Amino acid sequence: MKRLILLIAGFVSLHAAAAESPAAPAPEGPPLIDTLSNEPYLLADPMPSFNGGGTLDFCRWVQERLRYPLEAVIYGIEGHVAVSFVVEADGRVSNAEVLTSPDPSLSEAALLVVRQSPRWEPGKLNGQPVRVRLSIPIDFNLQLPGTEPRIDALLPKFQGGGLIDFKHWVLRNVEFSDKIFYPGDEGWVEVSFSVNGKGKVRGVEATRFSDEDFAYQIQRTIASSPLWTPAEADDKRRDAAFKLRFDLLLQHGPKGLYSEDKTAYTEADSLPRFCGGTPGVFREWVFRQVDSLLDPGAAVPKVRVNVRFIIEPDGTMSGIKVSAPKEHSGFAKLVRLAVDKTPLWTPAVAGGEKVRFRISQMLAFGQEGELQENPDSLDVIPQFQEGSLPEFRRWIAQTVKFPAEALEAGIQGRVVASFVVEADGTVSSVRIIQSPDPILSREVVRVLAESPKWTPGSKGGEPVRVKYTLPVDFRAPVKPAGEQKMEFDPSSGRYRVRP
């Protein structure tokens, strides 16, 4: 298997938050600055500190503990995951959330590590600890040599096999009475249970299900399980907890009603093969098919297209979904035409049976210019008006106006945007990643488009392109105390205090 390294993009591209409301009248300024008392701050002095350092030190800490999901390793899923979190006034990390990600498996891996963070030295304002929201981009990269994924402790064995073998045993032994069920009935059941140190199944519970009759039969069958070979860790037997999902479609057979395993897996004993090779061969095949469908001389756009599908037990593909940015929707349709021509796969095998298998691949078309996103690799980071990213955030706070239309409609929230500081210092490639409403999106795009030139970053004496992600919070201030009132001036997009 290709070896990999987990690179953490060391540049903190964003801090998002809002300030606490003072008891005195609120100062003039754009409602970008949140006055809700429990909201985290955008800036602090000093900012939160991690192990005596800053967010770069936290990024390195995350790198040491990050696990590349097996599914992503196998199927070449990579890219950037932007994670936002709050450093509380007592130093705890809370409210971790993913702002943007190429795949849910990478999102889960990133959040798992961030949520395990030890305590920080909190940020302060006027000498008092305050809540501060930070964000880091995490780079999952399969292209460079590195270390293999970690191996978990030994898990319990069922009749010499694993969890999928047990699932197939359940499906072979569950009874679907023809007095209750009929051929063609569909449903699903999610079950949790544990295997103790003696190999006995305990605590069987149907946590979620589409039909209580399905849930009862599955739960009853699992509870009747024969003994397992218990899990071991450090030469000691231990309990192990499991969650299983059963996707059911009843059919009539010689022994009555039964269901095959309809779950789409992401792990298997034998992975799907395409034309005798790995899914990487499939990627190259799609690239060639797209080239053949393009008009002669037509340029391939610089775009990343996500392709998701399921390999059925007969080798066919189902549930095909092809997605790309809206401006490249036409090209995505062309990719879909190519994918529809895919020949049969060799299906996955798990627990001795052919099973459905889910695949997600990101296909990068065109040659994208290199974006230097790690300041450790730069000789000089970009500068904005003789400052850096904090100075740019201040400029944003002074320039953004709360649209009157949004205020009147009660629309507020966070807009997350990405942009590129080009090698000539201009701001380009503005993209809205997340937004509660197009009204707020347009305002953020307008302000970023009006950005003055930066002094570009450089490496080896040569200017380079650098990509940033920036959250902008639109929140209406609370009314000030006393007799004074707040009024909104649509011409300036700011609040003013009037007696």
Short mmCIF file of C-alpha atoms in Angstrom, two decimals:
data_model
loop_
_atom_site.label_atom_id
_atom_site.label_comp_id
_atom_site.label_asym_id
_atom_site.label_seq_id
_atom_site.Cartn_x
_atom_site.Cartn_y
_atom_site.Cartn_z
CA MET A 1 0.00 0.00 0.00
CA LYS A 2 1.24 3.44 -0.80
CA ARG A 3 2.88 5.04 2.17
CA LEU A 4 1.59 8.38 3.28
CA ILE A 5 2.31 11.38 5.43
CA LEU A 6 -0.21 13.52 7.15
CA LEU A 7 0.67 17.16 6.61
CA ILE A 8 -0.97 19.84 8.67
CA ALA A 9 -1.22 23.12 6.81
CA GLY A 10 0.45 25.22 9.42
CA PHE A 11 -1.03 28.58 8.59
CA VAL A 12 -3.98 29.59 10.68
CA SER A 13 -6.16 31.04 8.02
CA LEU A 14 -9.00 32.22 10.13
CA HIS A 15 -10.28 33.23 13.53
CA ALA A 16 -14.01 33.79 13.74
CA ALA A 17 -16.05 35.18 16.58
CA ALA A 18 -17.79 38.07 18.19
CA ALA A 19 -17.33 40.27 21.20
CA GLU A 20 -19.24 40.47 24.49
CA SER A 21 -21.71 43.31 24.95
CA PRO A 22 -20.67 46.07 27.36
CA ALA A 23 -23.11 47.40 29.89
CA ALA A 24 -22.58 50.93 28.55
CA PRO A 25 -23.90 52.03 25.14
CA ALA A 26 -22.48 50.04 22.25
CA PRO A 27 -19.81 51.87 20.21
CA GLU A 28 -20.43 52.81 16.64
CA GLY A 29 -19.32 50.26 14.11
CA PRO A 30 -20.52 47.52 11.79
CA PRO A 31 -22.63 44.76 13.39
CA LEU A 32 -19.95 42.36 12.19
CA ILE A 33 -18.73 42.57 15.81
CA ASP A 34 -21.07 40.38 17.81
CA THR A 35 -22.41 41.86 21.03
CA LEU A 36 -24.06 38.70 22.32
CA SER A 37 -22.54 38.15 25.74
CA ASN A 38 -21.71 34.47 25.31
CA GLU A 39 -20.14 34.69 21.86
CA PRO A 40 -16.37 34.14 21.43
CA TYR A 41 -14.05 36.94 20.36
CA LEU A 42 -12.42 37.48 17.01
CA LEU A 43 -9.21 38.87 18.50
CA ALA A 44 -7.60 38.89 21.93
CA ASP A 45 -4.43 40.35 23.42
CA PRO A 46 -2.72 38.02 23.94
CA MET A 47 -4.24 35.33 21.74
CA PRO A 48 -4.65 31.78 23.17
CA SER A 49 -1.41 29.82 23.57
CA PHE A 50 -0.90 26.08 23.09
CA ASN A 51 1.98 24.45 24.99
CA GLY A 52 3.78 27.78 25.10
CA GLY A 53 3.31 28.42 21.39
CA GLY A 54 0.54 29.34 18.99
CA THR A 55 -1.71 27.60 16.55
CA LEU A 56 1.25 26.30 14.55
CA ASP A 57 2.25 24.28 17.61
CA PHE A 58 -1.31 22.96 17.83
CA CYS A 59 -1.16 21.98 14.17
CA ARG A 60 1.99 19.96 14.83
CA TRP A 61 0.30 18.33 17.83
CA VAL A 62 -2.65 17.37 15.62
CA GLN A 63 -0.26 15.97 13.00
CA GLU A 64 1.32 13.57 15.48
CA ARG A 65 -2.07 12.09 16.38
CA LEU A 66 -4.03 12.27 13.15
CA ARG A 67 -5.16 8.98 11.62
CA TYR A 68 -5.77 8.82 7.91
CA PRO A 69 -9.10 6.94 7.49
CA LEU A 70 -8.61 3.55 5.87
CA GLU A 71 -11.32 4.29 3.31
CA ALA A 72 -9.56 7.47 2.27
CA VAL A 73 -6.19 5.68 2.01
CA ILE A 74 -7.62 2.94 -0.18
CA TYR A 75 -9.55 5.20 -2.50
CA GLY A 76 -7.24 8.15 -2.74
CA ILE A 77 -9.44 10.66 -0.93
CA GLU A 78 -7.39 13.71 0.02
CA GLY A 79 -7.64 17.47 0.43
CA HIS A 80 -8.09 20.15 3.05
CA VAL A 81 -10.37 20.05 6.09
CA ALA A 82 -10.97 23.42 7.75
CA VAL A 83 -11.88 22.97 11.43
CA SER A 84 -13.20 25.75 13.64
CA PHE A 85 -13.17 25.56 17.44
CA VAL A 86 -13.40 27.72 20.56
CA VAL A 87 -10.73 28.05 23.22
CA GLU A 88 -12.78 28.66 26.35
CA ALA A 89 -11.84 31.07 29.12
CA ASP A 90 -10.62 28.09 31.16
CA GLY A 91 -8.49 26.77 28.27
CA ARG A 92 -10.75 23.93 27.17
CA VAL A 93 -11.43 23.32 23.49
CA SER A 94 -15.13 23.24 22.60
CA ASN A 95 -17.58 23.68 19.71
CA ALA A 96 -15.33 22.01 17.15
CA GLU A 97 -16.96 21.94 13.73
CA VAL A 98 -15.95 21.37 10.13
CA LEU A 99 -16.23 24.40 7.86
CA THR A 100 -15.24 22.65 4.64
CA SER A 101 -14.08 19.15 3.75
CA PRO A 102 -13.69 16.96 0.66
CA ASP A 103 -15.18 13.89 2.38
CA PRO A 104 -17.01 12.98 5.62
CA SER A 105 -14.36 10.40 6.53
CA LEU A 106 -11.68 13.12 6.65
CA SER A 107 -14.03 15.38 8.63
CA GLU A 108 -14.48 12.74 11.32
CA ALA A 109 -10.75 12.05 11.54
CA ALA A 110 -9.93 15.74 11.94
CA LEU A 111 -12.62 16.42 14.55
CA LEU A 112 -11.62 13.36 16.59
CA VAL A 113 -8.12 14.76 17.19
CA VAL A 114 -9.11 18.40 17.71
CA ARG A 115 -11.64 17.40 20.38
CA GLN A 116 -8.89 15.54 22.28
CA SER A 117 -6.83 18.72 22.69
CA PRO A 118 -5.31 19.37 26.11
CA ARG A 119 -6.02 22.72 27.73
CA TRP A 120 -4.70 25.92 26.22
CA GLU A 121 -3.56 29.11 27.91
CA PRO A 122 -6.69 31.18 27.20
CA GLY A 123 -6.72 34.48 25.35
CA LYS A 124 -7.23 37.67 27.33
CA LEU A 125 -8.72 41.12 26.98
CA ASN A 126 -7.91 43.81 29.53
CA GLY A 127 -6.20 41.11 31.57
CA GLN A 128 -9.30 38.91 31.79
CA PRO A 129 -9.57 35.43 30.14
CA VAL A 130 -12.08 35.36 27.29
CA ARG A 131 -13.48 32.85 24.79
CA VAL A 132 -11.73 32.97 21.40
CA ARG A 133 -12.66 31.12 18.23
CA LEU A 134 -9.82 29.77 16.12
CA SER A 135 -9.70 27.74 12.92
CA ILE A 136 -7.04 25.60 11.29
CA PRO A 137 -6.80 23.99 7.85
CA ILE A 138 -5.67 20.36 7.97
CA ASP A 139 -4.10 18.86 4.87
CA PHE A 140 -4.67 15.17 4.11
CA ASN A 141 -2.07 14.29 1.47
CA LEU A 142 -1.41 10.84 0.03
CA GLN A 143 1.22 11.89 -2.48
CA LEU A 144 4.30 11.99 -0.25
CA PRO A 145 6.07 9.10 1.52
CA GLY A 146 5.31 8.66 5.18
CA THR A 147 4.12 6.19 7.75
CA GLU A 148 1.45 3.52 7.57
CA PRO A 149 -1.87 3.99 9.41
CA ARG A 150 -1.85 2.82 12.99
CA ILE A 151 -3.16 -0.64 13.86
CA ASP A 152 -5.88 -0.84 16.48
CA ALA A 153 -5.90 -3.30 19.36
CA LEU A 154 -7.10 -6.82 18.61
CA LEU A 155 -10.87 -7.06 18.25
CA PRO A 156 -13.17 -9.95 19.21
CA LYS A 157 -13.51 -12.75 16.68
CA PHE A 158 -16.73 -14.47 15.70
CA GLN A 159 -16.22 -18.07 14.57
CA GLY A 160 -12.78 -17.08 13.30
CA GLY A 161 -14.06 -14.04 11.43
CA GLY A 162 -14.96 -10.46 12.15
CA LEU A 163 -17.97 -8.21 12.47
CA ILE A 164 -19.18 -8.75 8.90
CA ASP A 165 -19.05 -12.53 9.41
CA PHE A 166 -21.27 -12.05 12.46
CA LYS A 167 -23.65 -9.84 10.49
CA HIS A 168 -24.01 -12.55 7.86
CA TRP A 169 -24.65 -15.12 10.61
CA VAL A 170 -27.47 -12.91 11.93
CA LEU A 171 -29.05 -12.62 8.48
CA ARG A 172 -28.88 -16.39 8.00
CA ASN A 173 -30.53 -17.04 11.37
CA VAL A 174 -33.09 -14.27 11.74
CA GLU A 175 -36.71 -15.36 11.25
CA PHE A 176 -39.14 -13.26 9.23
CA SER A 177 -42.60 -14.71 9.75
CA ASP A 178 -44.83 -14.64 6.67
CA LYS A 179 -47.67 -13.70 9.02
CA ILE A 180 -46.02 -10.33 9.64
CA PHE A 181 -43.74 -9.72 6.66
CA TYR A 182 -44.13 -9.97 2.90
CA PRO A 183 -41.68 -10.29 -0.02
CA GLY A 184 -40.49 -6.84 -1.05
CA ASP A 185 -40.69 -5.37 2.45
CA GLU A 186 -37.78 -2.97 3.06
CA GLY A 187 -36.34 -1.55 6.25
CA TRP A 188 -33.25 -0.86 8.30
CA VAL A 189 -32.13 -1.38 11.87
CA GLU A 190 -29.18 0.07 13.79
CA VAL A 191 -28.11 -2.05 16.76
CA SER A 192 -25.57 -1.55 19.53
CA PHE A 193 -24.15 -4.35 21.68
CA SER A 194 -20.99 -5.39 23.45
CA VAL A 195 -18.89 -8.54 23.73
CA ASN A 196 -17.49 -8.99 27.22
CA GLY A 197 -14.23 -10.55 28.33
CA LYS A 198 -15.84 -13.98 28.37
CA GLY A 199 -17.03 -13.70 24.77
CA LYS A 200 -20.71 -13.25 25.64
CA VAL A 201 -22.94 -10.76 23.83
CA ARG A 202 -24.48 -8.25 26.22
CA GLY A 203 -26.52 -5.03 26.16
CA VAL A 204 -28.22 -5.58 22.81
CA GLU A 205 -30.29 -2.52 21.89
CA ALA A 206 -31.96 -1.42 18.66
CA THR A 207 -31.04 2.26 18.81
CA ARG A 208 -32.69 3.36 15.55
CA PHE A 209 -34.93 1.55 13.10
CA SER A 210 -37.52 2.00 10.38
CA ASP A 211 -39.88 -0.70 11.66
CA GLU A 212 -40.24 -2.09 15.18
CA ASP A 213 -40.94 -5.64 13.90
CA PHE A 214 -37.65 -5.65 11.99
CA ALA A 215 -35.91 -4.24 15.08
CA TYR A 216 -37.33 -6.91 17.37
CA GLN A 217 -36.26 -9.82 15.14
CA ILE A 218 -32.71 -8.50 14.63
CA GLN A 219 -32.27 -7.70 18.31
CA ARG A 220 -33.57 -11.13 19.34
CA THR A 221 -31.22 -12.95 16.95
CA ILE A 222 -28.14 -11.02 18.10
CA ALA A 223 -28.96 -11.77 21.73
CA SER A 224 -28.90 -15.51 20.89
CA SER A 225 -25.36 -15.32 19.48
CA PRO A 226 -22.93 -18.13 20.33
CA LEU A 227 -19.73 -17.25 22.17
CA TRP A 228 -17.11 -14.99 20.56
CA THR A 229 -13.36 -15.09 21.03
CA PRO A 230 -12.95 -12.03 23.29
CA ALA A 231 -10.83 -8.98 22.47
CA GLU A 232 -7.31 -8.64 23.85
CA ALA A 233 -5.19 -5.61 24.67
CA ASP A 234 -1.82 -5.78 26.43
CA ASP A 235 -2.39 -9.54 26.88
CA LYS A 236 -5.59 -8.84 28.80
CA ARG A 237 -9.12 -9.65 27.73
CA ARG A 238 -11.37 -6.65 27.51
CA ASP A 239 -14.94 -5.68 26.63
CA ALA A 240 -15.64 -4.32 23.15
CA ALA A 241 -18.65 -2.30 22.01
CA PHE A 242 -20.10 -2.47 18.51
CA LYS A 243 -22.67 -0.77 16.33
CA LEU A 244 -24.18 -2.51 13.31
CA ARG A 245 -26.60 -1.38 10.65
CA PHE A 246 -28.80 -3.86 8.80
CA ASP A 247 -30.34 -2.75 5.48
CA LEU A 248 -33.05 -5.24 4.63
CA LEU A 249 -35.00 -6.21 1.50
CA LEU A 250 -37.09 -9.34 1.98
CA GLN A 251 -37.18 -12.06 -0.66
CA HIS A 252 -38.88 -15.46 -0.78
CA GLY A 253 -36.61 -18.50 -0.79
CA PRO A 254 -36.86 -22.28 -0.23
CA LYS A 255 -36.81 -21.79 3.53
CA GLY A 256 -39.15 -18.82 3.62
CA LEU A 257 -38.47 -15.08 3.78
CA TYR A 258 -34.89 -13.87 4.02
CA SER A 259 -32.76 -10.81 3.28
CA GLU A 260 -29.33 -10.52 1.73
CA ASP A 261 -26.82 -8.02 3.10
CA LYS A 262 -27.85 -4.72 1.46
CA THR A 263 -25.41 -2.49 3.39
CA ALA A 264 -22.83 -0.58 1.36
CA TYR A 265 -19.44 -1.12 3.06
CA THR A 266 -16.27 0.96 3.08
CA GLU A 267 -14.04 -1.85 4.36
CA ALA A 268 -13.85 -5.47 3.17
CA ASP A 269 -11.59 -8.52 3.20
CA SER A 270 -11.13 -8.21 -0.56
CA LEU A 271 -11.55 -4.76 -2.10
CA PRO A 272 -13.21 -4.06 -5.46
CA ARG A 273 -10.92 -4.24 -8.50
CA PHE A 274 -11.22 -2.27 -11.71
CA CYS A 275 -9.84 -3.93 -14.84
CA GLY A 276 -7.63 -5.99 -12.55
CA GLY A 277 -6.24 -2.90 -10.78
CA THR A 278 -7.01 -0.54 -7.92
CA PRO A 279 -9.47 2.38 -8.00
CA GLY A 280 -6.50 4.49 -9.12
CA VAL A 281 -6.83 2.69 -12.46
CA PHE A 282 -10.47 3.79 -12.54
CA ARG A 283 -9.42 7.44 -12.11
CA GLU A 284 -7.05 7.24 -15.08
CA TRP A 285 -9.76 5.51 -17.12
CA VAL A 286 -12.22 8.33 -16.40
CA PHE A 287 -9.63 10.96 -17.39
CA ARG A 288 -9.16 9.24 -20.76
CA GLN A 289 -12.90 8.91 -21.32
CA VAL A 290 -13.45 12.61 -20.60
CA ASP A 291 -10.68 13.55 -23.04
CA SER A 292 -12.40 11.46 -25.72
CA LEU A 293 -15.72 13.21 -25.12
CA LEU A 294 -14.29 16.75 -25.33
CA ASP A 295 -14.34 18.62 -28.61
CA PRO A 296 -10.94 18.69 -30.38
CA GLY A 297 -8.81 21.47 -28.94
CA ALA A 298 -11.18 22.11 -26.02
CA ALA A 299 -9.45 23.04 -22.76
CA VAL A 300 -9.97 20.99 -19.62
CA PRO A 301 -11.09 23.32 -16.81
CA LYS A 302 -9.22 23.53 -13.53
CA VAL A 303 -11.77 21.83 -11.30
CA ARG A 304 -12.08 19.06 -8.74
CA VAL A 305 -15.02 16.72 -9.37
CA ASN A 306 -16.32 14.41 -6.66
CA VAL A 307 -17.57 11.01 -7.84
CA ARG A 308 -19.48 8.69 -5.49
CA PHE A 309 -21.01 5.32 -6.28
CA ILE A 310 -21.66 1.80 -5.00
CA ILE A 311 -20.16 -1.38 -6.47
CA GLU A 312 -22.91 -4.02 -6.37
CA PRO A 313 -22.19 -7.74 -5.75
CA ASP A 314 -22.58 -8.34 -9.50
CA GLY A 315 -19.91 -5.73 -10.32
CA THR A 316 -22.27 -3.06 -11.63
CA MET A 317 -22.29 0.52 -10.34
CA SER A 318 -25.33 2.10 -8.67
CA GLY A 319 -26.15 5.31 -6.83
CA ILE A 320 -23.76 7.32 -9.01
CA LYS A 321 -23.41 10.96 -7.95
CA VAL A 322 -21.09 13.45 -9.67
CA SER A 323 -20.68 16.92 -8.16
CA ALA A 324 -18.58 19.99 -8.93
CA PRO A 325 -18.80 23.74 -8.24
CA LYS A 326 -21.88 25.30 -9.82
CA GLU A 327 -19.88 27.16 -12.44
CA HIS A 328 -18.59 23.79 -13.73
CA SER A 329 -21.93 21.95 -13.72
CA GLY A 330 -21.70 21.40 -17.48
CA PHE A 331 -18.31 19.74 -17.13
CA ALA A 332 -19.69 17.58 -14.29
CA LYS A 333 -22.34 16.28 -16.70
CA LEU A 334 -19.57 15.34 -19.12
CA VAL A 335 -17.80 13.41 -16.34
CA ARG A 336 -21.08 11.65 -15.55
CA LEU A 337 -21.35 10.53 -19.18
CA ALA A 338 -17.87 9.03 -18.90
CA VAL A 339 -18.64 7.27 -15.59
CA ASP A 340 -21.84 5.79 -17.05
CA LYS A 341 -19.70 3.89 -19.57
CA THR A 342 -17.72 2.12 -16.84
CA PRO A 343 -17.30 -1.64 -17.41
CA LEU A 344 -17.98 -4.21 -14.69
CA TRP A 345 -15.86 -4.23 -11.53
CA THR A 346 -14.68 -7.26 -9.59
CA PRO A 347 -16.86 -6.87 -6.47
CA ALA A 348 -15.72 -6.67 -2.87
CA VAL A 349 -15.80 -9.74 -0.64
CA ALA A 350 -16.44 -9.61 3.11
CA GLY A 351 -17.18 -12.49 5.43
CA GLY A 352 -16.79 -14.89 2.52
CA GLU A 353 -19.58 -13.23 0.52
CA LYS A 354 -19.76 -10.63 -2.24
CA VAL A 355 -20.99 -7.36 -0.75
CA ARG A 356 -21.97 -3.88 -1.81
CA PHE A 357 -19.09 -1.40 -1.51
CA ARG A 358 -19.17 2.40 -1.39
CA ILE A 359 -16.50 4.43 -3.19
CA SER A 360 -15.83 8.18 -3.11
CA GLN A 361 -13.13 9.71 -5.28
CA MET A 362 -12.02 13.27 -5.93
CA LEU A 363 -10.88 13.72 -9.53
CA ALA A 364 -8.66 16.75 -10.15
CA PHE A 365 -8.91 18.00 -13.74
CA GLY A 366 -6.56 20.58 -15.24
CA GLN A 367 -3.32 21.91 -13.80
CA GLU A 368 -3.97 24.12 -10.82
CA GLY A 369 -1.35 26.66 -9.81
CA GLU A 370 0.51 25.81 -6.65
CA LEU A 371 -0.94 27.38 -3.51
CA GLN A 372 1.58 27.77 -0.69
CA GLU A 373 -0.57 27.27 2.41
CA ASN A 374 2.11 26.49 5.00
CA PRO A 375 4.03 29.57 6.26
CA ASP A 376 6.78 27.31 7.56
CA SER A 377 7.64 26.64 3.92
CA LEU A 378 7.71 30.34 3.01
CA ASP A 379 10.56 32.77 3.46
CA VAL A 380 8.11 35.66 3.77
CA ILE A 381 4.39 35.39 4.54
CA PRO A 382 1.94 37.79 2.84
CA GLN A 383 1.55 41.21 4.47
CA PHE A 384 -1.51 43.46 4.49
CA GLN A 385 -0.90 47.18 5.07
CA GLU A 386 2.29 46.46 7.01
CA GLY A 387 0.50 43.82 9.06
CA SER A 388 -0.65 40.25 8.51
CA LEU A 389 -3.97 38.41 8.71
CA PRO A 390 -5.11 40.16 11.95
CA GLU A 391 -4.64 43.51 10.21
CA PHE A 392 -6.75 42.27 7.29
CA ARG A 393 -9.47 41.16 9.70
CA ARG A 394 -9.54 44.66 11.18
CA TRP A 395 -9.92 46.09 7.68
CA ILE A 396 -12.79 43.69 7.05
CA ALA A 397 -14.48 44.80 10.30
CA GLN A 398 -14.26 48.45 9.21
CA THR A 399 -15.47 47.81 5.65
CA VAL A 400 -18.26 45.25 5.89
CA LYS A 401 -21.76 46.68 6.17
CA PHE A 402 -24.72 44.79 7.55
CA PRO A 403 -27.19 44.78 4.61
CA ALA A 404 -30.39 46.58 5.59
CA GLU A 405 -32.42 43.93 3.76
CA ALA A 406 -30.90 41.18 5.90
CA LEU A 407 -31.39 43.14 9.12
CA GLU A 408 -35.05 43.82 8.40
CA ALA A 409 -35.60 40.12 7.59
CA GLY A 410 -33.82 38.99 10.75
CA ILE A 411 -31.07 37.26 8.77
CA GLN A 412 -27.77 36.83 10.60
CA GLY A 413 -25.04 34.26 11.01
CA ARG A 414 -21.60 33.32 9.72
CA VAL A 415 -20.30 33.55 6.19
CA VAL A 416 -17.15 31.53 5.48
CA ALA A 417 -15.22 32.57 2.39
CA SER A 418 -11.92 31.57 0.80
CA PHE A 419 -9.68 33.76 -1.32
CA VAL A 420 -6.22 33.75 -2.84
CA VAL A 421 -3.50 36.36 -2.43
CA GLU A 422 -1.85 36.23 -5.85
CA ALA A 423 1.85 36.54 -6.57
CA ASP A 424 1.24 40.20 -7.53
CA GLY A 425 -0.58 40.91 -4.23
CA THR A 426 -4.11 41.11 -5.63
CA VAL A 427 -7.00 39.20 -4.05
CA SER A 428 -8.68 36.69 -6.37
CA SER A 429 -10.60 33.39 -6.49
CA VAL A 430 -13.18 34.47 -3.90
CA ARG A 431 -15.43 31.54 -3.02
CA ILE A 432 -18.28 31.31 -0.51
CA ILE A 433 -17.93 28.06 1.43
CA GLN A 434 -20.75 28.52 3.92
CA SER A 435 -23.47 31.15 4.31
CA PRO A 436 -26.91 31.53 5.93
CA ASP A 437 -28.22 33.65 3.04
CA PRO A 438 -27.10 35.01 -0.38
CA ILE A 439 -27.65 38.58 0.87
CA LEU A 440 -24.79 38.21 3.35
CA SER A 441 -22.69 36.28 0.81
CA ARG A 442 -22.85 39.14 -1.68
CA GLU A 443 -21.65 41.63 0.94
CA VAL A 444 -18.61 39.51 1.83
CA VAL A 445 -17.76 39.00 -1.85
CA ARG A 446 -18.07 42.75 -2.43
CA VAL A 447 -15.68 43.61 0.38
CA LEU A 448 -13.07 40.99 -0.57
CA ALA A 449 -13.20 42.18 -4.17
CA GLU A 450 -12.38 45.71 -2.96
CA SER A 451 -9.36 44.59 -0.93
CA PRO A 452 -6.25 46.72 -1.41
CA LYS A 453 -3.16 44.92 -2.65
CA TRP A 454 -1.15 42.81 -0.27
CA THR A 455 2.60 42.42 -0.23
CA PRO A 456 2.76 38.84 -1.55
CA GLY A 457 4.44 35.95 0.22
CA SER A 458 7.64 34.56 -1.23
CA LYS A 459 9.75 31.43 -1.29
CA GLY A 460 13.28 31.23 -2.61
CA GLY A 461 13.05 34.88 -3.54
CA GLU A 462 10.03 34.23 -5.79
CA PRO A 463 6.49 35.48 -5.01
CA VAL A 464 3.92 32.71 -4.53
CA ARG A 465 0.13 32.35 -4.34
CA VAL A 466 -1.39 31.80 -0.88
CA LYS A 467 -4.92 30.69 -0.08
CA TYR A 468 -6.83 31.84 2.99
CA THR A 469 -10.16 30.99 4.57
CA LEU A 470 -11.98 33.71 6.49
CA PRO A 471 -15.21 33.62 8.54
CA VAL A 472 -17.30 36.80 8.87
CA ASP A 473 -19.99 36.94 11.55
CA PHE A 474 -23.11 39.04 10.99
CA ARG A 475 -24.97 39.46 14.25
CA ALA A 476 -27.31 42.27 15.29
CA PRO A 477 -26.21 44.05 18.49
CA VAL A 478 -28.40 43.95 21.58
CA LYS A 479 -29.99 47.17 22.74
CA PRO A 480 -27.85 49.26 25.11
CA ALA A 481 -28.82 49.73 28.74
CA GLY A 482 -30.77 52.71 30.02
CA GLU A 483 -32.85 55.11 28.00
CA GLN A 484 -30.59 55.10 24.96
CA LYS A 485 -31.67 53.35 21.78
CA MET A 486 -29.86 51.86 18.81
CA GLU A 487 -30.80 52.89 15.30
CA PHE A 488 -29.55 51.41 12.02
CA ASP A 489 -28.29 53.75 9.31
CA PRO A 490 -28.87 52.01 5.94
CA SER A 491 -26.56 54.42 4.13
CA SER A 492 -23.55 53.40 6.20
CA GLY A 493 -24.65 49.92 7.22
CA ARG A 494 -23.80 50.76 10.85
CA TYR A 495 -25.57 51.20 14.15
CA ARG A 496 -25.64 54.52 15.91
CA VAL A 497 -26.69 55.37 19.45
CA ARG A 498 -29.40 57.98 19.84
CA PRO A 499 -30.79 59.35 23.09
#
